[in-house]
Structures are given as C-alpha cells and as structure tokens.
Coordinates of N, CA and C in Angstrom, one line a residue:
M67 N 22.6 44.9 13.7 CA 21.4 44.3 14.1 C 20.3 44.7 13.1
V68 N 19.5 43.7 12.8 CA 18.4 43.9 11.8 C 17.1 43.4 12.4
S69 N 16.0 43.7 11.8 CA 14.7 43.2 12.2 C 14.1 42.4 11.0
V70 N 13.6 41.2 11.2 CA 12.9 40.5 10.1 C 11.4 40.4 10.5
L71 N 10.6 40.8 9.6 CA 9.1 40.7 9.8 C 8.5 39.7 8.9
D72 N 7.5 39.0 9.4 CA 6.7 38.1 8.6 C 5.6 38.8 7.8
A73 N 4.8 38.0 7.1 CA 3.8 38.6 6.3 C 2.7 39.4 7.0
V74 N 2.5 39.1 8.3 CA 1.5 39.8 9.1 C 2.1 40.8 10.1
G75 N 3.4 41.0 10.0 CA 4.0 42.1 10.8 C 4.7 41.6 12.0
G76 N 4.6 40.3 12.4 CA 5.4 39.8 13.5 C 6.8 39.9 13.2
G77 N 7.7 40.2 14.2 CA 9.1 40.3 13.9 C 10.0 39.8 15.0
A78 N 11.3 39.8 14.6 CA 12.3 39.4 15.5 C 13.6 40.2 15.1
N79 N 14.2 40.7 16.2 CA 15.5 41.4 16.0 C 16.6 40.5 16.2
G80 N 17.7 40.6 15.5 CA 18.8 39.7 15.7 C 20.0 40.1 14.9
C81 N 21.0 39.3 15.0 CA 22.2 39.5 14.2 C 22.0 39.1 12.7
E82 N 22.9 39.6 11.8 CA 22.7 39.3 10.4 C 22.7 37.8 10.1
H83 N 23.5 37.0 10.7 CA 23.6 35.6 10.5 C 22.3 34.9 10.8
H84 N 21.8 35.1 12.0 CA 20.6 34.4 12.4 C 19.3 34.9 11.7
D85 N 19.3 36.2 11.5 CA 18.1 36.7 10.8 C 18.1 36.3 9.3
A86 N 19.2 36.1 8.7 CA 19.2 35.6 7.3 C 18.6 34.2 7.3
R87 N 18.9 33.3 8.3 CA 18.3 32.0 8.4 C 16.8 32.1 8.6
L88 N 16.4 33.0 9.4 CA 15.0 33.2 9.7 C 14.3 33.7 8.4
L89 N 14.8 34.7 7.7 CA 14.2 35.2 6.5 C 14.1 34.2 5.5
A90 N 15.1 33.3 5.3 CA 15.0 32.2 4.3 C 13.9 31.3 4.6
S91 N 13.4 31.2 5.8 CA 12.3 30.3 6.2 C 10.9 30.9 6.1
L92 N 10.8 32.2 5.9 CA 9.6 32.9 5.8 C 9.0 33.1 4.4
D93 N 7.7 33.0 4.3 CA 7.1 33.4 3.0 C 6.7 34.8 3.1
Q94 N 7.1 35.6 2.2 CA 6.9 37.1 2.2 C 7.5 37.8 3.4
G95 N 8.7 37.4 3.8 CA 9.3 38.1 4.9 C 10.0 39.3 4.4
R96 N 10.3 40.3 5.3 CA 10.9 41.5 5.0 C 12.0 41.8 6.0
V97 N 13.1 42.5 5.6 CA 14.1 42.8 6.6 C 14.4 44.3 6.6
Y98 N 14.6 44.8 7.8 CA 14.9 46.2 8.0 C 16.1 46.3 8.9
A99 N 17.0 47.3 8.6 CA 18.1 47.6 9.5 C 17.6 48.4 10.7
L100 N 18.1 48.0 11.9 CA 17.8 48.8 13.1 C 18.6 50.1 13.1
P101 N 18.3 51.1 13.9 CA 19.0 52.3 13.8 C 20.5 52.2 14.1
D102 N 20.9 51.3 14.9 CA 22.4 51.1 15.2 C 23.1 50.1 14.3
A103 N 22.4 49.7 13.3 CA 23.0 48.7 12.4 C 24.1 49.3 11.5
P104 N 25.1 48.5 11.1 CA 26.1 49.0 10.2 C 25.4 49.2 8.8
Q105 N 26.0 50.1 8.1 CA 25.5 50.4 6.7 C 25.5 49.1 5.9
G106 N 24.3 48.9 5.2 CA 24.2 47.7 4.3 C 23.8 46.4 5.0
A107 N 23.5 46.5 6.3 CA 23.2 45.2 7.0 C 21.9 44.5 6.4
A108 N 20.9 45.3 6.1 CA 19.6 44.7 5.6 C 19.8 44.0 4.3
I109 N 20.6 44.7 3.4 CA 20.8 44.1 2.1 C 21.7 42.8 2.2
R110 N 22.6 42.8 3.1 CA 23.5 41.6 3.3 C 22.6 40.5 3.8
V111 N 21.7 40.7 4.7 CA 20.8 39.7 5.2 C 19.9 39.2 4.0
F112 N 19.4 40.1 3.3 CA 18.5 39.7 2.1 C 19.2 38.8 1.2
K113 N 20.5 39.2 0.8 CA 21.3 38.4 -0.2 C 21.7 37.1 0.4
A114 N 22.0 37.0 1.7 CA 22.4 35.8 2.3 C 21.2 34.8 2.4
A115 N 20.0 35.3 2.7 CA 18.9 34.5 2.8 C 18.5 33.8 1.5
D116 N 18.9 34.5 0.4 CA 18.6 34.0 -1.0 C 19.2 32.6 -1.2
G117 N 20.4 32.3 -0.6 CA 21.1 31.1 -0.8 C 20.9 30.1 0.3
I118 N 20.1 30.4 1.4 CA 20.0 29.5 2.5 C 18.7 28.7 2.3
R119 N 18.7 27.4 2.6 CA 17.5 26.6 2.5 C 16.6 26.9 3.6
P120 N 15.3 26.9 3.4 CA 14.3 27.1 4.5 C 14.5 26.0 5.5
F121 N 14.3 26.4 6.8 CA 14.4 25.4 7.9 C 15.6 24.6 7.8
C122 N 16.7 25.2 7.6 CA 18.0 24.5 7.3 C 18.4 23.7 8.5
W123 N 17.8 23.9 9.7 CA 18.2 23.1 10.9 C 17.5 21.7 10.9
L124 N 16.6 21.5 10.0 CA 16.0 20.2 9.9 C 16.8 19.3 8.9
D125 N 17.2 18.2 9.4 CA 17.9 17.2 8.6 C 17.0 16.3 7.8
A126 N 16.8 16.5 6.6 CA 15.8 15.7 5.8 C 16.2 15.8 4.3
P127 N 15.8 14.8 3.6 CA 16.0 15.0 2.1 C 15.2 16.2 1.6
R128 N 15.8 16.9 0.7 CA 15.2 18.1 0.2 C 15.0 18.0 -1.3
T129 N 13.8 17.8 -1.7 CA 13.5 17.6 -3.1 C 12.4 18.5 -3.6
E130 N 11.6 19.0 -2.8 CA 10.5 19.9 -3.2 C 10.9 21.3 -3.2
S131 N 10.3 22.1 -4.1 CA 10.8 23.5 -4.2 C 10.7 24.3 -2.9
S132 N 9.7 24.0 -2.1 CA 9.5 24.7 -0.8 C 10.7 24.4 0.2
Q133 N 11.5 23.3 -0.2 CA 12.6 22.9 0.7 C 13.9 23.4 0.2
L134 N 13.9 24.1 -0.9 CA 15.2 24.5 -1.5 C 15.3 26.0 -1.4
S135 N 16.6 26.5 -1.5 CA 16.8 28.0 -1.5 C 16.2 28.6 -2.7
H136 N 16.1 29.9 -2.7 CA 15.6 30.7 -3.9 C 16.6 30.5 -5.0
I137 N 17.9 30.5 -4.7 CA 18.9 30.3 -5.8 C 18.7 28.9 -6.4
E138 N 18.5 27.9 -5.6 CA 18.4 26.5 -6.1 C 17.1 26.4 -7.0
N139 N 16.0 27.1 -6.6 CA 14.8 27.0 -7.3 C 14.9 27.8 -8.7
R140 N 15.6 28.9 -8.7 CA 15.8 29.6 -9.9 C 16.6 28.7 -10.9
A141 N 17.7 28.1 -10.4 CA 18.5 27.2 -11.3 C 17.7 26.0 -11.8
R142 N 16.9 25.5 -10.9 CA 16.1 24.3 -11.3 C 15.1 24.6 -12.4
Y143 N 14.5 25.8 -12.4 CA 13.5 26.1 -13.4 C 14.0 26.8 -14.6
R144 N 15.3 27.1 -14.7 CA 15.9 27.7 -15.9 C 16.2 26.7 -16.9
R145 N 16.3 25.4 -16.5 CA 16.7 24.4 -17.4 C 15.7 24.1 -18.5

C-alpha cells in the first residue's frame, strides 16, 4: 500500500496499481510508501506512473501534451 498526495497535500491510500494511475493524472503529485508496504513500493508506483497516460479511463483522441504520458512527452520533444 502507498499514499499519493496532490500538490496541496490531499491524498489517497491504495494499491500500487491504482495509485500509479492516480499519480499519472496529478500535476506535482507525490507518492509515499505506507508503513506496511513492501520494500520499493513507492518507487514502483512512481516508475509505473511515468508510462501511464493521465485520465486513462477517458476514451478520447490524445494529441495534446497534457493528455500523454511523461514517457511519450519526452520522446516527442527529443526529435
């Protein structure tokens, strides 16, 4: 279990899978492992969120940088 916090400190506790999706959709979000979390949980969530598109549950064309994952944006601007 991890906790994801937004820019103003509001947070949600959850499993790595769901919190990675949440973190991917936040601007300036942070992730912390809860005391009973397996070792490396927070870094796994952080790395997973890097490749997940924000608000991935919305089915829409994704062409703007705010709609792409961090990985996709880095690739797009390296060209």
